[in-house]
Tab-separated table of C-alpha atoms in Angstrom:
chain	number	residue	atom	x	y	z
A	129	MET	CA	46.947	142.926	170.171
A	130	ALA	CA	46.986	144.616	166.762
A	131	ASP	CA	44.955	143.043	164.101
A	132	ILE	CA	47.056	141.271	161.394
A	133	GLU	CA	46.249	142.513	157.961
A	134	GLN	CA	45.226	139.774	155.569
A	135	GLU	CA	45.607	139.968	151.802
A	136	PRO	CA	42.288	140.106	150.094
A	137	ILE	CA	41.045	136.788	148.795
A	138	ALA	CA	40.834	138.117	145.251
A	139	SER	CA	44.500	139.190	145.342
A	140	GLN	CA	45.576	135.721	146.527
A	141	ALA	CA	43.628	134.165	143.722
A	142	ASN	CA	45.314	136.400	141.161
A	143	ASN	CA	48.803	135.533	142.457
A	144	THR	CA	48.006	131.828	142.329
A	145	ALA	CA	46.759	132.122	138.797
A	146	GLU	CA	49.897	133.958	137.734
A	147	ASN	CA	52.247	131.289	139.255
A	148	THR	CA	50.366	128.242	137.977
A	149	PRO	CA	51.271	127.138	134.428
A	150	SER	CA	48.343	126.773	132.098
A	151	VAL	CA	47.355	123.382	130.664
A	152	GLY	CA	48.955	124.152	127.319
A	153	ASP	CA	52.298	125.263	128.764
A	154	ASN	CA	55.369	122.989	128.224
A	155	PRO	CA	57.715	123.171	131.259
A	156	LYS	CA	60.714	122.021	129.108
A	157	LYS	CA	59.948	124.626	126.484
A	158	SER	CA	59.723	127.246	129.137
A	159	PHE	CA	63.083	126.094	130.547
A	160	LEU	CA	64.842	126.149	127.174
A	161	SER	CA	63.315	129.483	126.372
A	162	LYS	CA	65.315	130.911	129.253
A	163	ILE	CA	68.615	129.673	127.685
A	164	PRO	CA	70.098	132.159	125.235
A	165	HIS	CA	70.221	130.802	121.643
A	166	ALA	CA	68.826	127.399	122.707
A	167	LYS	CA	67.079	127.008	119.363
A	168	ILE	CA	70.519	127.150	117.657
A	169	VAL	CA	72.605	125.196	120.203
A	170	VAL	CA	70.484	122.011	120.208
A	171	PRO	CA	70.427	121.414	116.410
A	172	VAL	CA	74.163	122.175	116.176
A	173	GLY	CA	74.853	119.670	118.961
A	174	ILE	CA	72.911	116.981	117.109
A	175	LEU	CA	74.788	117.810	113.906
A	176	CYS	CA	78.124	117.481	115.738
A	177	LEU	CA	77.150	114.069	117.106
A	178	LEU	CA	76.176	112.881	113.633
A	179	LEU	CA	79.449	114.216	112.237
A	180	ILE	CA	81.521	112.454	114.918
A	181	GLY	CA	79.614	109.226	114.298
A	182	GLY	CA	80.310	109.510	110.571
A	183	ILE	CA	84.011	110.063	111.152
A	184	VAL	CA	84.215	107.048	113.472
A	185	MET	CA	82.401	104.860	110.934
A	186	PHE	CA	84.580	106.092	108.067
A	187	THR	CA	87.749	105.399	110.078
A	188	TYR	CA	86.565	101.885	110.956
A	189	VAL	CA	85.668	101.023	107.352
A	190	ASN	CA	88.987	102.452	106.132
A	191	GLN	CA	90.938	100.383	108.676
A	192	GLN	CA	89.079	97.212	107.687
A	193	GLN	CA	89.781	97.798	104.003
A	194	LYS	CA	93.434	98.481	104.798
A	195	LYS	CA	93.655	95.269	106.822
A	196	GLN	CA	92.082	93.231	104.020
A	197	THR	CA	94.512	94.699	101.484
A	198	GLN	CA	97.485	93.905	103.721
A	199	GLU	CA	96.291	90.307	104.085
A	200	LYS	CA	95.959	89.920	100.311
A	201	VAL	CA	99.444	91.350	99.771
A	202	TYR	CA	100.863	89.074	102.496
A	203	GLN	CA	99.232	85.969	101.011
A	204	ALA	CA	100.458	86.749	97.494
A	205	LEU	CA	103.993	87.471	98.705
A	206	HIS	CA	104.346	84.311	100.770
A	207	ALA	CA	102.778	82.189	98.030
A	208	GLY	CA	105.537	83.359	95.684
A	209	ASN	CA	103.129	85.412	93.543
A	210	PHE	CA	105.490	88.381	93.550
A	211	LYS	CA	103.947	90.217	90.599
A	212	VAL	CA	100.491	90.062	92.195
A	213	ALA	CA	101.929	91.286	95.500
A	214	GLN	CA	103.629	94.183	93.692
A	215	ASN	CA	100.455	95.292	91.935
A	216	LEU	CA	98.392	95.131	95.116
A	217	ALA	CA	100.984	97.017	97.162
A	218	GLN	CA	101.505	99.737	94.535
A	219	GLU	CA	97.768	100.312	94.198
A	220	ALA	CA	97.308	100.459	97.975
A	221	LEU	CA	100.217	102.897	98.364
A	222	LYS	CA	98.345	105.416	96.215
A	223	LYS	CA	95.797	105.677	99.027
A	224	ASN	CA	98.246	105.186	101.907
A	225	PRO	CA	101.625	106.555	100.729
A	226	ASN	CA	103.131	106.462	104.227
A	227	ASP	CA	102.148	102.893	105.087
A	228	LYS	CA	105.338	101.204	106.345
A	229	TYR	CA	104.014	97.684	105.828
A	230	LEU	CA	103.129	98.307	102.186
A	231	LYS	CA	106.523	99.882	101.493
A	232	ILE	CA	108.570	96.990	102.853
A	233	THR	CA	106.244	94.424	101.277
A	234	LEU	CA	106.725	96.064	97.899
A	235	ILE	CA	110.502	95.947	98.400
A	236	ASP	CA	110.283	92.242	99.252
A	237	ALA	CA	108.016	91.516	96.270
A	238	ILE	CA	110.225	93.263	93.690
A	239	SER	CA	113.376	91.692	95.142
A	240	GLY	CA	111.718	88.286	95.304
A	241	GLN	CA	110.648	88.465	91.678
A	242	GLY	CA	114.166	89.467	90.652
A	243	ASN	CA	115.567	86.504	92.542
A	244	GLN	CA	112.956	84.201	91.044
A	245	THR	CA	113.586	85.285	87.447
A	246	GLY	CA	117.350	85.737	87.673
A	247	LYS	CA	117.060	89.491	87.094
A	248	GLU	CA	118.345	90.616	90.467
A	249	LYS	CA	120.262	93.680	89.243
A	250	GLU	CA	117.285	94.986	87.286
A	251	ALA	CA	115.107	94.425	90.333
A	252	LEU	CA	117.460	96.457	92.531
A	253	THR	CA	117.292	99.379	90.099
A	254	LYS	CA	113.501	99.153	90.082
A	255	VAL	CA	113.199	98.912	93.856
A	256	GLN	CA	115.731	101.661	94.698
A	257	PRO	CA	113.151	104.520	94.896
A	258	TYR	CA	111.080	102.467	97.336
A	259	ILE	CA	114.186	101.702	99.407
A	260	ASP	CA	114.983	105.413	99.624
A	261	SER	CA	111.388	106.214	100.610
A	262	ALA	CA	111.294	103.471	103.255
A	263	LEU	CA	114.600	104.530	104.809
A	264	ALA	CA	113.525	108.182	104.883
A	265	THR	CA	110.937	107.305	107.525
A	266	GLY	CA	112.104	103.902	108.806
A	267	ALA	CA	115.864	104.106	109.207
A	268	ASN	CA	115.425	102.994	112.818
A	269	ASP	CA	112.823	100.330	112.109
A	270	ARG	CA	114.072	96.737	112.246
A	271	ASP	CA	111.578	95.386	109.662
A	272	THR	CA	112.458	98.106	107.168
A	273	LEU	CA	116.173	97.384	107.598
A	274	ILE	CA	115.614	93.659	107.006
A	275	SER	CA	113.709	94.283	103.771
A	276	VAL	CA	116.319	96.739	102.511
A	277	GLY	CA	119.085	94.275	103.385
A	278	TYR	CA	117.225	91.527	101.519
A	279	ALA	CA	117.009	93.702	98.404
A	280	TYR	CA	120.793	94.136	98.386
A	281	GLU	CA	121.372	90.489	99.279
A	282	THR	CA	119.359	89.199	96.309
A	283	ALA	CA	121.300	91.585	94.051
A	284	GLY	CA	124.586	90.110	95.264
A	285	GLU	CA	125.667	93.165	97.274
A	286	TYR	CA	126.356	91.094	100.372
A	287	GLU	CA	128.516	93.507	102.344
A	288	LYS	CA	125.882	96.219	102.024
A	289	ALA	CA	123.132	93.768	102.976
A	290	LEU	CA	125.126	92.621	106.006
A	291	GLY	CA	125.360	96.218	107.192
A	292	TYR	CA	121.583	96.584	107.284
A	293	TYR	CA	121.164	93.248	109.094
A	294	GLU	CA	123.703	94.362	111.682
A	295	GLN	CA	121.747	97.602	112.197
A	296	ALA	CA	118.557	95.591	112.745
A	297	ILE	CA	120.325	93.435	115.353
A	298	THR	CA	121.613	96.554	117.105
A	299	LEU	CA	118.050	97.855	117.329
A	300	ASP	CA	116.707	94.495	118.523
A	301	PRO	CA	119.323	91.961	119.723
A	302	LYS	CA	116.612	89.316	120.117
A	303	PHE	CA	115.317	89.532	116.551
A	304	ALA	CA	115.748	85.959	115.288
A	305	GLN	CA	114.982	86.823	111.663
A	306	ALA	CA	117.851	89.307	111.548
A	307	TYR	CA	120.323	86.610	112.647
A	308	PHE	CA	118.923	84.267	110.028
A	309	HIS	CA	119.508	86.768	107.234
A	310	LYS	CA	122.924	87.579	108.654
A	311	GLY	CA	123.838	83.887	108.537
A	312	HIS	CA	122.565	83.590	104.974
A	313	THR	CA	124.614	86.572	103.818
A	314	LEU	CA	127.765	85.403	105.612
A	315	ALA	CA	127.412	82.077	103.825
A	316	PHE	CA	127.518	83.904	100.487
A	317	LEU	CA	130.662	85.676	101.702
A	318	ASP	CA	132.240	82.257	102.385
A	319	LYS	CA	132.394	82.896	106.118
A	320	ALA	CA	131.129	79.469	107.128
A	321	GLN	CA	131.850	79.598	110.863
A	322	GLU	CA	130.341	83.063	111.325
A	323	SER	CA	127.377	82.001	109.217
A	324	GLN	CA	126.743	78.929	111.355
A	325	ALA	CA	127.046	81.027	114.538
A	326	ALA	CA	124.397	83.436	113.243
A	327	TYR	CA	122.094	80.557	112.289
A	328	ASP	CA	122.588	78.975	115.701
A	329	LYS	CA	121.740	82.286	117.392
A	330	SER	CA	118.580	82.539	115.318
A	331	TYR	CA	117.582	79.027	116.333
A	332	VAL	CA	118.259	79.730	120.024
A	333	LEU	CA	116.102	82.856	119.929
A	334	ASP	CA	113.257	81.140	118.072
A	335	SER	CA	113.439	77.384	117.631
A	336	ASN	CA	110.165	77.461	115.697
A	337	ASN	CA	111.306	80.063	113.182
A	338	PRO	CA	110.356	78.480	109.822
A	339	LEU	CA	113.220	80.145	107.944
A	340	THR	CA	115.803	78.819	110.387
A	341	LEU	CA	114.239	75.367	110.275
A	342	LEU	CA	114.303	75.363	106.491
A	343	VAL	CA	118.016	76.171	106.468
A	344	LYS	CA	118.626	73.602	109.185
A	345	GLY	CA	116.777	70.995	107.129
A	346	ASN	CA	118.727	71.948	104.022
A	347	MET	CA	122.042	71.588	105.858
A	348	LEU	CA	121.026	68.233	107.264
A	349	GLN	CA	119.983	67.084	103.813
A	350	LYS	CA	123.363	68.064	102.343
A	351	GLU	CA	125.015	66.081	105.117
A	352	GLY	CA	122.941	63.050	104.139
A	353	LYS	CA	120.909	63.165	107.369
A	354	TYR	CA	117.601	62.814	105.570
A	355	THR	CA	115.486	61.666	108.508
A	356	GLU	CA	116.517	64.679	110.574
A	357	ALA	CA	116.018	66.934	107.550
A	358	VAL	CA	112.460	65.706	107.054
A	359	GLU	CA	111.715	66.289	110.734
A	360	ALA	CA	113.043	69.841	110.517
A	361	TYR	CA	110.892	70.518	107.459
A	362	LYS	CA	107.856	68.958	109.139
A	363	LYS	CA	108.308	71.287	112.082
A	364	ALA	CA	108.675	74.244	109.722
A	365	ILE	CA	105.323	73.553	108.059
A	366	SER	CA	103.433	72.700	111.252
A	367	ASN	CA	102.127	76.282	111.252
A	368	PRO	CA	99.699	76.736	108.311
A	369	GLU	CA	100.813	80.361	107.963
A	370	THR	CA	104.286	79.234	106.893
A	371	LEU	CA	103.132	76.517	104.497
A	372	GLU	CA	103.083	78.646	101.338
A	373	GLU	CA	106.514	80.052	102.154
A	374	PHE	CA	107.859	76.550	102.756
A	375	GLN	CA	106.561	75.218	99.450
A	376	THR	CA	107.854	78.241	97.553
A	377	TYR	CA	111.254	77.749	99.170
A	378	LEU	CA	111.416	74.128	98.087
A	379	GLU	CA	110.346	74.867	94.530
A	380	ASN	CA	112.804	77.752	94.128
A	381	SER	CA	115.732	75.985	95.803
A	382	LYS	CA	115.468	72.835	93.692
A	383	GLY	CA	117.380	74.429	90.838
A	384	ASP	CA	119.048	72.116	88.360
A	385	THR	CA	117.901	68.607	89.304
A	386	THR	CA	120.715	67.096	87.241
A	387	LYS	CA	123.060	68.168	90.063
A	388	LEU	CA	121.136	66.083	92.580
A	389	THR	CA	121.957	62.449	93.201
A	390	PRO	CA	119.076	59.972	92.822
A	391	GLU	CA	118.925	59.742	96.619
A	392	GLN	CA	118.783	63.527	97.026
A	393	LEU	CA	116.114	63.825	94.350
A	394	LYS	CA	114.079	61.128	96.057
A	395	ASN	CA	114.249	62.966	99.373
A	396	TYR	CA	113.482	66.269	97.708
A	397	ASP	CA	110.355	64.852	96.110
A	398	GLU	CA	109.395	63.382	99.483
A	399	LEU	CA	109.601	66.855	101.030
A	400	LEU	CA	107.425	68.288	98.268
A	401	ALA	CA	104.931	65.491	98.897
A	402	LEU	CA	104.869	66.420	102.581
A	403	ALA	CA	104.140	70.014	101.652
A	404	GLY	CA	101.344	68.962	99.319
A	405	LYS	CA	99.804	66.763	101.994
A	406	ALA	CA	99.946	69.566	104.551
A	407	LYS	CA	98.301	71.933	102.066
A	408	ARG	CA	95.454	69.507	101.453
A	409	GLU	CA	94.955	68.987	105.180
A	410	LYS	CA	94.850	72.752	105.654
A	411	ALA	CA	92.168	73.071	102.959
A	412	THR	CA	89.940	70.546	104.728
């Protein structure tokens, strides 16, 4: 048999020494050193992660601030503080000019103040640019249509208001609030039967709708059914979120008390007392 050549011991030792990393070598460093531009890629990756994290945090903070502003506007509007609601909405719109909620809230606030002060026509002139802006982007949005209709309703342009309410119903046939406003407008147009039908439809769709209950209570009160009226009002204010709106409604609808009989005035004051009691209970 031929002798098998063996590599000299010294040569084996040299090969081993070449393949064995020294004590000071860093395997990870050696690995990264084989990646082209690794020294640039890693810092850039970290920078990107920090940038993404900053964007996420900024977006979250911005959303929270937006939500808080919307809540303040909502509270002012439904407490009947229309001027405060206007100022808050206008200031917020400077930062969020395309915010649908702020646009329609501003329309409601200006219209509400006009209705409250008896300057409905002036209010419509003031609110017209905001109506045009809202319709430019929300012509097929039911909430926008309701607010626009309300602006025309408070200004006494009932046929025009009715048209917007009808559009809202077409978009959402189960929108109870649209039927309520339709009924209210038809009442102003002296279409009693159609008005009652719209109110009834609103009640069928949402028997807890505070606006419908308030109208129902008002009708019952006019008919002298005071016990039923009080029950309807009680149900309307059972939700704390509707309490401010309920109390504002009562205060604004009282009008000239000289036109109320002593019995009606007594019942009216009883309803205000119920609202006050509910407000105190809510505070505790």
